[in-house]
Amino acid sequence: MGATRHCSQFTGAISARGTNAMGNKCVWVIGDIHGMSDPLRLLFQHIRSFDFDRGEQSKLVFLGDYIDYGPSSREVIDILLAAEEEWPTVFIAGNHDDMLLHFVNQTDILEQYGNVWFNGNGGQTSIVSFDRHPQVAQKLFLDRIRQRPFKAEDFVLEDQYLDFFQRMSYAHQDSIGEGEQAVNFAFTHAGLYQKARARSYDPPDISIERQLGLTTFDAYHACHRNSRVSPDALHLWNRVEPDTRFGDFILVHGHTPTLYLGQFWEDIGNYNASLARPFVKFISPQPHGHHHTDWPERTCFERSLSDVISVNVDTGAVFGGALTALILSEEELLENQTMKYLQVRLDRSYREGNMDGMRLVFRQAPE
């Protein structure tokens, strides 16, 4: 299988500050996996090679939705638990992972909204993946035909898996570089809440700092209960198109597959969803990307890093797109103004894949 690198080059505001001696920090940000274990294994092979070549260990941030739809949810968590022994890791909760916790814990939210995990969200595939007893599958599917509800007590989730889901973080922050050169990133599964883009019945503004402080299951759900904000407005379910930056942060998120982004967002420029590449959202108007003359694997934008609102790395692996990892390297981002990304592209079977890569290039338009 061929391996190439996906990259994104940023210039403008950062290059205007000049460059100093850089560190070697590197953060990989992995998008929605959805029970697809094979591309995840391929991705880890490349990360190991990358770390060996540079002689330093990377940090891995996963953006959630580890389970559902795909056939190998249990295997995915096994791979992630092993990765935790190999790299510094952060596991962000996705809405699908959160639905599992509501089902297992039989929470008040489950009582209020019903078992949405089984309502077109792929929960059944995860049930049979984690609990391999034949009677579980029989009860799950036969009871559905007989209109008998499958209950939490019918499902055994082994301790190491329950512990994984209970330890997930609901938001994370990190910086690449130090001092004036630092680029601040926020990591959540879905979009952050912005009052300017909210619905009329949503509550007053919830600060970015407060949202990023909601790092646990209890804190996150207490916020939407106490603030009377709908669950789909916060950063597990939010698909609202942002129009301004999130304070000093560039948001890196997943949740909305870029294959279908045009169904949810209006200002996507000339983005070609069929290519299954990460989507970079800018302060309006969205620029048109074009291929670099000398490096056709790069997509160039005549905008600066300071105009970037967010990067969506859910490129629809489970829908036959790609599993994407954004590479935030201190040397590349600050010295070369480059943000790389690696993709494992999927075929129709969702069980095989190959490495593929491109580049996104951002340049300050001449004045």
GROMACS .gro file of C-alpha atoms in nm:
model
  367
    1MET     CA    1   0.000   0.000   0.000
    2GLY     CA    2   0.134   0.339  -0.090
    3ALA     CA    3   0.172   0.600   0.184
    4THR     CA    4   0.162   0.971   0.118
    5ARG     CA    5   0.111   1.264   0.351
    6HIS     CA    6  -0.176   1.506   0.360
    7CYS     CA    7  -0.056   1.854   0.447
    8SER     CA    8  -0.190   2.202   0.500
    9GLN     CA    9   0.037   2.503   0.475
   10PHE     CA   10  -0.048   2.826   0.653
   11THR     CA   11   0.124   3.162   0.597
   12GLY     CA   12   0.035   3.524   0.660
   13ALA     CA   13  -0.003   3.627   1.022
   14ILE     CA   14   0.238   3.364   1.153
   15SER     CA   15   0.515   3.435   0.902
   16ALA     CA   16   0.485   3.807   0.972
   17ARG     CA   17   0.591   3.740   1.331
   18GLY     CA   18   0.916   3.578   1.218
   19THR     CA   19   1.049   3.238   1.317
   20ASN     CA   20   1.265   3.135   1.609
   21ALA     CA   21   1.413   2.801   1.706
   22MET     CA   22   1.125   2.555   1.720
   23GLY     CA   23   1.054   2.263   1.944
   24ASN     CA   24   0.950   1.924   1.817
   25LYS     CA   25   0.601   1.889   1.966
   26CYS     CA   26   0.356   1.700   1.748
   27VAL     CA   27  -0.015   1.634   1.803
   28TRP     CA   28  -0.214   1.398   1.582
   29VAL     CA   29  -0.590   1.461   1.581
   30ILE     CA   30  -0.795   1.164   1.462
   31GLY     CA   31  -1.150   1.199   1.335
   32ASP     CA   32  -1.459   0.980   1.370
   33ILE     CA   33  -1.372   0.607   1.360
   34HIS     CA   34  -1.718   0.444   1.397
   35GLY     CA   35  -1.614   0.085   1.449
   36MET     CA   36  -1.363   0.078   1.162
   37SER     CA   37  -1.065  -0.107   1.307
   38ASP     CA   38  -0.866  -0.179   0.990
   39PRO     CA   39  -0.799   0.182   0.885
   40LEU     CA   40  -0.714   0.266   1.247
   41ARG     CA   41  -0.445  -0.003   1.250
   42LEU     CA   42  -0.300   0.131   0.925
   43LEU     CA   43  -0.298   0.481   1.067
   44PHE     CA   44  -0.107   0.370   1.376
   45GLN     CA   45   0.155   0.200   1.159
   46HIS     CA   46   0.228   0.533   0.997
   47ILE     CA   47   0.238   0.721   1.328
   48ARG     CA   48   0.492   0.473   1.463
   49SER     CA   49   0.708   0.523   1.156
   50PHE     CA   50   0.671   0.901   1.185
   51ASP     CA   51   0.778   0.900   1.551
   52PHE     CA   52   1.071   0.669   1.481
   53ASP     CA   53   1.200   0.898   1.205
   54ARG     CA   54   1.187   1.209   1.420
   55GLY     CA   55   1.306   1.039   1.738
   56GLU     CA   56   1.029   1.173   1.959
   57GLN     CA   57   0.687   1.056   2.071
   58SER     CA   58   0.373   1.225   1.942
   59LYS     CA   59   0.056   1.304   2.135
   60LEU     CA   60  -0.271   1.161   2.002
   61VAL     CA   61  -0.609   1.333   2.037
   62PHE     CA   62  -0.917   1.137   1.929
   63LEU     CA   63  -1.235   1.329   1.853
   64GLY     CA   64  -1.488   1.065   1.952
   65ASP     CA   65  -1.746   0.840   1.786
   66TYR     CA   66  -1.536   0.530   1.830
   67ILE     CA   67  -1.837   0.301   1.800
   68ASP     CA   68  -2.157   0.230   1.603
   69TYR     CA   69  -2.230   0.166   1.233
   70GLY     CA   70  -1.899  -0.010   1.161
   71PRO     CA   71  -1.863  -0.381   1.246
   72SER     CA   72  -1.570  -0.363   1.489
   73SER     CA   73  -1.651  -0.131   1.779
   74ARG     CA   74  -1.500  -0.364   2.038
   75GLU     CA   75  -1.179  -0.407   1.836
   76VAL     CA   76  -1.149  -0.028   1.799
   77ILE     CA   77  -1.157   0.018   2.177
   78ASP     CA   78  -0.904  -0.263   2.220
   79ILE     CA   79  -0.672  -0.082   1.978
   80LEU     CA   80  -0.722   0.248   2.161
   81LEU     CA   81  -0.654   0.090   2.500
   82ALA     CA   82  -0.328  -0.049   2.362
   83ALA     CA   83  -0.243   0.291   2.212
   84GLU     CA   84  -0.284   0.444   2.556
   85GLU     CA   85   0.013   0.233   2.668
   86GLU     CA   86   0.223   0.353   2.373
   87TRP     CA   87   0.148   0.728   2.338
   88PRO     CA   88   0.016   1.019   2.544
   89THR     CA   89  -0.352   1.014   2.450
   90VAL     CA   90  -0.670   1.218   2.491
   91PHE     CA   91  -1.003   1.050   2.418
   92ILE     CA   92  -1.280   1.300   2.345
   93ALA     CA   93  -1.639   1.180   2.383
   94GLY     CA   94  -1.857   1.170   2.074
   95ASN     CA   95  -2.234   1.172   2.071
   96HIS     CA   96  -2.242   0.799   1.993
   97ASP     CA   97  -2.014   0.717   2.284
   98ASP     CA   98  -2.228   0.939   2.506
   99MET     CA   99  -2.544   0.757   2.397
  100LEU     CA  100  -2.388   0.429   2.510
  101LEU     CA  101  -2.332   0.575   2.858
  102HIS     CA  102  -2.691   0.697   2.878
  103PHE     CA  103  -2.816   0.351   2.784
  104VAL     CA  104  -2.589   0.165   3.025
  105ASN     CA  105  -2.659   0.405   3.312
  106GLN     CA  106  -3.032   0.447   3.232
  107THR     CA  107  -3.011   0.823   3.285
  108ASP     CA  108  -3.287   1.081   3.312
  109ILE     CA  109  -3.195   1.205   2.963
  110LEU     CA  110  -3.265   0.856   2.828
  111GLU     CA  111  -3.604   0.870   2.996
  112GLN     CA  112  -3.672   1.216   2.852
  113TYR     CA  113  -3.566   1.157   2.492
  114GLY     CA  114  -3.600   0.780   2.463
  115ASN     CA  115  -3.335   0.536   2.346
  116VAL     CA  116  -3.211   0.735   2.046
  117TRP     CA  117  -2.902   0.511   2.038
  118PHE     CA  118  -3.114   0.238   1.878
  119ASN     CA  119  -3.309   0.479   1.657
  120GLY     CA  120  -3.093   0.489   1.347
  121ASN     CA  121  -2.769   0.559   1.535
  122GLY     CA  122  -2.615   0.214   1.511
  123GLY     CA  123  -2.635   0.113   1.876
  124GLN     CA  124  -2.733  -0.241   1.789
  125THR     CA  125  -2.407  -0.302   1.601
  126SER     CA  126  -2.210  -0.198   1.908
  127ILE     CA  127  -2.418  -0.416   2.140
  128VAL     CA  128  -2.338  -0.731   1.942
  129SER     CA  129  -1.974  -0.625   1.903
  130PHE     CA  130  -1.913  -0.582   2.277
  131ASP     CA  131  -2.133  -0.865   2.406
  132ARG     CA  132  -2.069  -1.179   2.198
  133HIS     CA  133  -2.316  -1.409   2.373
  134PRO     CA  134  -2.554  -1.554   2.107
  135GLN     CA  135  -2.861  -1.487   2.318
  136VAL     CA  136  -2.781  -1.115   2.316
  137ALA     CA  137  -2.806  -1.089   1.939
  138GLN     CA  138  -3.114  -1.307   1.940
  139LYS     CA  139  -3.285  -1.098   2.204
  140LEU     CA  140  -3.177  -0.771   2.043
  141PHE     CA  141  -3.317  -0.845   1.700
  142LEU     CA  142  -3.600  -1.084   1.781
  143ASP     CA  143  -3.736  -0.855   2.050
  144ARG     CA  144  -3.733  -0.569   1.801
  145ILE     CA  145  -3.950  -0.774   1.568
  146ARG     CA  146  -4.175  -0.864   1.859
  147GLN     CA  147  -4.170  -0.501   1.977
  148ARG     CA  148  -4.019  -0.589   2.312
  149PRO     CA  149  -3.759  -0.336   2.431
  150PHE     CA  150  -3.399  -0.448   2.471
  151LYS     CA  151  -3.292  -0.324   2.815
  152ALA     CA  152  -2.962  -0.230   2.975
  153GLU     CA  153  -2.971  -0.537   3.198
  154ASP     CA  154  -2.973  -0.752   2.883
  155PHE     CA  155  -2.629  -0.614   2.789
  156VAL     CA  156  -2.296  -0.690   2.958
  157LEU     CA  157  -2.024  -0.432   2.895
  158GLU     CA  158  -1.696  -0.557   3.037
  159ASP     CA  159  -1.524  -0.341   3.296
  160GLN     CA  160  -1.232  -0.227   3.081
  161TYR     CA  161  -1.470  -0.094   2.816
  162LEU     CA  162  -1.702   0.077   3.062
  163ASP     CA  163  -1.397   0.237   3.226
  164PHE     CA  164  -1.280   0.366   2.887
  165PHE     CA  165  -1.611   0.538   2.816
  166GLN     CA  166  -1.637   0.680   3.167
  167ARG     CA  167  -1.288   0.832   3.139
  168MET     CA  168  -1.355   1.019   2.815
  169SER     CA  169  -1.305   1.395   2.812
  170TYR     CA  170  -1.574   1.614   2.657
  171ALA     CA  171  -1.332   1.891   2.552
  172HIS     CA  172  -0.959   1.950   2.534
  173GLN     CA  173  -0.721   2.242   2.476
  174ASP     CA  174  -0.361   2.254   2.361
  175SER     CA  175  -0.113   2.500   2.213
  176ILE     CA  176   0.152   2.457   1.948
  177GLY     CA  177   0.448   2.682   2.024
  178GLU     CA  178   0.502   2.925   2.308
  179GLY     CA  179   0.461   3.295   2.380
  180GLU     CA  180   0.357   3.520   2.093
  181GLN     CA  181   0.405   3.242   1.841
  182ALA     CA  182   0.167   3.001   2.013
  183VAL     CA  183  -0.130   2.876   1.813
  184ASN     CA  184  -0.415   2.771   2.041
  185PHE     CA  185  -0.638   2.479   1.951
  186ALA     CA  186  -0.965   2.355   2.101
  187PHE     CA  187  -1.074   1.997   2.043
  188THR     CA  188  -1.434   1.885   2.068
  189HIS     CA  189  -1.645   1.626   1.892
  190ALA     CA  190  -1.887   1.872   1.731
  191GLY     CA  191  -1.910   2.249   1.699
  192LEU     CA  192  -1.901   2.486   1.995
  193TYR     CA  193  -2.209   2.690   2.085
  194GLN     CA  194  -2.228   3.047   1.952
  195LYS     CA  195  -2.520   3.265   2.061
  196ALA     CA  196  -2.497   3.466   1.739
  197ARG     CA  197  -2.580   3.150   1.543
  198ALA     CA  198  -2.824   3.001   1.795
  199ARG     CA  199  -3.199   2.962   1.764
  200SER     CA  200  -3.435   3.214   1.918
  201TYR     CA  201  -3.531   2.981   2.202
  202ASP     CA  202  -3.171   2.901   2.301
  203PRO     CA  203  -3.034   3.060   2.620
  204PRO     CA  204  -2.793   3.352   2.648
  205ASP     CA  205  -2.434   3.309   2.545
  206ILE     CA  206  -2.223   3.039   2.708
  207SER     CA  207  -1.859   3.146   2.702
  208ILE     CA  208  -1.602   2.947   2.508
  209GLU     CA  209  -1.401   2.905   2.827
  210ARG     CA  210  -1.699   2.757   3.010
  211GLN     CA  211  -1.775   2.518   2.726
  212LEU     CA  212  -1.416   2.398   2.709
  213GLY     CA  213  -1.429   2.347   3.085
  214LEU     CA  214  -1.708   2.090   3.047
  215THR     CA  215  -1.473   1.795   3.035
  216THR     CA  216  -1.675   1.524   3.213
  217PHE     CA  217  -2.004   1.348   3.148
  218ASP     CA  218  -2.161   1.501   3.458
  219ALA     CA  219  -2.036   1.855   3.392
  220TYR     CA  220  -2.144   1.851   3.028
  221HIS     CA  221  -2.496   1.729   3.096
  222ALA     CA  222  -2.540   1.951   3.401
  223CYS     CA  223  -2.468   2.249   3.175
  224HIS     CA  224  -2.738   2.176   2.922
  225ARG     CA  225  -2.987   2.100   3.199
  226ASN     CA  226  -2.908   2.405   3.412
  227SER     CA  227  -2.867   2.641   3.117
  228ARG     CA  228  -3.182   2.509   2.951
  229VAL     CA  229  -2.991   2.463   2.628
  230SER     CA  230  -3.091   2.184   2.394
  231PRO     CA  231  -2.841   1.895   2.382
  232ASP     CA  232  -2.799   1.946   2.007
  233ALA     CA  233  -2.668   2.301   2.062
  234LEU     CA  234  -2.357   2.198   2.255
  235HIS     CA  235  -2.041   2.026   2.140
  236LEU     CA  236  -2.164   1.668   2.120
  237TRP     CA  237  -2.434   1.727   1.857
  238ASN     CA  238  -2.395   2.082   1.724
  239ARG     CA  239  -2.393   2.112   1.342
  240VAL     CA  240  -2.451   2.489   1.324
  241GLU     CA  241  -2.221   2.669   1.080
  242PRO     CA  242  -1.997   2.912   1.275
  243ASP     CA  243  -1.931   3.260   1.141
  244THR     CA  244  -1.672   3.393   1.387
  245ARG     CA  245  -1.366   3.255   1.561
  246PHE     CA  246  -1.395   3.088   1.899
  247GLY     CA  247  -1.193   3.341   2.092
  248ASP     CA  248  -0.822   3.270   2.054
  249PHE     CA  249  -0.882   2.911   1.948
  250ILE     CA  250  -0.889   2.727   1.620
  251LEU     CA  251  -1.148   2.454   1.673
  252VAL     CA  252  -1.068   2.104   1.547
  253HIS     CA  253  -1.376   1.882   1.543
  254GLY     CA  254  -1.559   1.598   1.371
  255HIS     CA  255  -1.924   1.483   1.390
  256THR     CA  256  -2.054   1.616   1.056
  257PRO     CA  257  -1.908   1.405   0.772
  258THR     CA  258  -1.750   1.634   0.515
  259LEU     CA  259  -1.903   1.409   0.247
  260TYR     CA  260  -2.240   1.564   0.339
  261LEU     CA  261  -2.130   1.905   0.462
  262GLY     CA  262  -2.328   2.088   0.192
  263GLN     CA  263  -2.650   1.957   0.346
  264PHE     CA  264  -2.579   2.145   0.669
  265TRP     CA  265  -2.365   2.450   0.584
  266GLU     CA  266  -2.418   2.719   0.322
  267ASP     CA  267  -2.078   2.887   0.278
  268ILE     CA  268  -1.841   2.609   0.170
  269GLY     CA  269  -1.682   2.780  -0.130
  270ASN     CA  270  -1.586   2.535  -0.404
  271TYR     CA  271  -1.519   2.251  -0.162
  272ASN     CA  272  -1.558   1.914  -0.337
  273ALA     CA  273  -1.718   1.684  -0.082
  274SER     CA  274  -1.663   1.375  -0.296
  275LEU     CA  275  -1.287   1.399  -0.233
  276ALA     CA  276  -1.342   1.334   0.140
  277ARG     CA  277  -1.081   1.586   0.255
  278PRO     CA  278  -1.083   1.789   0.577
  279PHE     CA  279  -1.283   2.110   0.557
  280VAL     CA  280  -1.131   2.436   0.677
  281LYS     CA  281  -1.389   2.698   0.777
  282PHE     CA  282  -1.286   3.062   0.745
  283ILE     CA  283  -1.434   3.391   0.850
  284SER     CA  284  -1.674   3.470   0.564
  285PRO     CA  285  -1.657   3.478   0.274
  286GLN     CA  286  -1.527   3.126   0.233
  287PRO     CA  287  -1.230   3.133  -0.011
  288HIS     CA  288  -1.205   2.905  -0.311
  289GLY     CA  289  -0.931   2.647  -0.289
  290HIS     CA  290  -0.706   2.583  -0.588
  291HIS     CA  291  -0.433   2.334  -0.661
  292HIS     CA  292  -0.075   2.452  -0.631
  293THR     CA  293   0.100   2.466  -0.970
  294ASP     CA  294   0.421   2.297  -0.854
  295TRP     CA  295   0.265   2.068  -0.591
  296PRO     CA  296  -0.069   1.937  -0.723
  297GLU     CA  297  -0.126   1.743  -0.399
  298ARG     CA  298  -0.170   2.077  -0.220
  299THR     CA  299  -0.491   2.277  -0.201
  300CYS     CA  300  -0.416   2.649  -0.163
  301PHE     CA  301  -0.622   2.924   0.000
  302GLU     CA  302  -0.545   3.294  -0.020
  303ARG     CA  303  -0.624   3.350   0.346
  304SER     CA  304  -0.416   3.367   0.663
  305LEU     CA  305  -0.418   3.143   0.968
  306SER     CA  306  -0.584   3.418   1.171
  307ASP     CA  307  -0.893   3.382   0.948
  308VAL     CA  308  -0.939   3.012   1.024
  309ILE     CA  309  -1.238   2.930   1.246
  310SER     CA  310  -1.228   2.552   1.246
  311VAL     CA  311  -1.105   2.234   1.080
  312ASN     CA  312  -1.345   1.942   1.036
  313VAL     CA  313  -1.164   1.607   1.018
  314ASP     CA  314  -1.466   1.375   1.003
  315THR     CA  315  -1.416   1.266   0.644
  316GLY     CA  316  -1.672   0.987   0.656
  317ALA     CA  317  -1.466   0.670   0.702
  318VAL     CA  318  -1.771   0.458   0.776
  319PHE     CA  319  -1.947   0.599   0.468
  320GLY     CA  320  -1.666   0.492   0.236
  321GLY     CA  321  -1.468   0.817   0.263
  322ALA     CA  322  -1.149   0.827   0.467
  323LEU     CA  323  -1.018   0.811   0.821
  324THR     CA  324  -0.824   1.134   0.872
  325ALA     CA  325  -0.554   1.241   1.115
  326LEU     CA  326  -0.457   1.608   1.127
  327ILE     CA  327  -0.089   1.654   1.216
  328LEU     CA  328  -0.012   1.961   1.427
  329SER     CA  329   0.366   1.969   1.425
  330GLU     CA  330   0.544   2.256   1.597
  331GLU     CA  331   0.818   2.266   1.336
  332GLU     CA  332   0.579   2.250   1.041
  333LEU     CA  333   0.311   2.481   1.177
  334LEU     CA  334   0.532   2.760   1.310
  335GLU     CA  335   0.847   2.744   1.103
  336ASN     CA  336   0.714   2.620   0.769
  337GLN     CA  337   0.355   2.737   0.821
  338THR     CA  338   0.236   2.389   0.727
  339MET     CA  339  -0.037   2.173   0.873
  340LYS     CA  340  -0.027   1.818   0.742
  341TYR     CA  341  -0.287   1.547   0.746
  342LEU     CA  342  -0.284   1.178   0.670
  343GLN     CA  343  -0.575   0.980   0.534
  344VAL     CA  344  -0.659   0.614   0.507
  345ARG     CA  345  -0.911   0.591   0.228
  346LEU     CA  346  -1.177   0.320   0.234
  347ASP     CA  347  -1.334   0.104  -0.033
  348ARG     CA  348  -1.694  -0.008  -0.038
  349SER     CA  349  -1.635  -0.297   0.199
  350TYR     CA  350  -1.530  -0.059   0.481
  351ARG     CA  351  -1.282  -0.327   0.583
  352GLU     CA  352  -0.983  -0.254   0.363
  353GLY     CA  353  -0.803   0.068   0.292
  354ASN     CA  354  -0.495   0.234   0.156
  355MET     CA  355  -0.295   0.538   0.245
  356ASP     CA  356  -0.359   0.856   0.053
  357GLY     CA  357  -0.260   1.214   0.113
  358MET     CA  358  -0.297   1.570  -0.009
  359ARG     CA  359  -0.204   1.920   0.108
  360LEU     CA  360  -0.400   2.232   0.196
  361VAL     CA  361  -0.209   2.558   0.153
  362PHE     CA  362  -0.318   2.895   0.294
  363ARG     CA  363  -0.160   3.220   0.185
  364GLN     CA  364  -0.219   3.579   0.274
  365ALA     CA  365  -0.359   3.755  -0.032
  366PRO     CA  366  -0.130   4.037  -0.157
  367GLU     CA  367  -0.244   4.382  -0.053
   0.00000   0.00000   0.00000
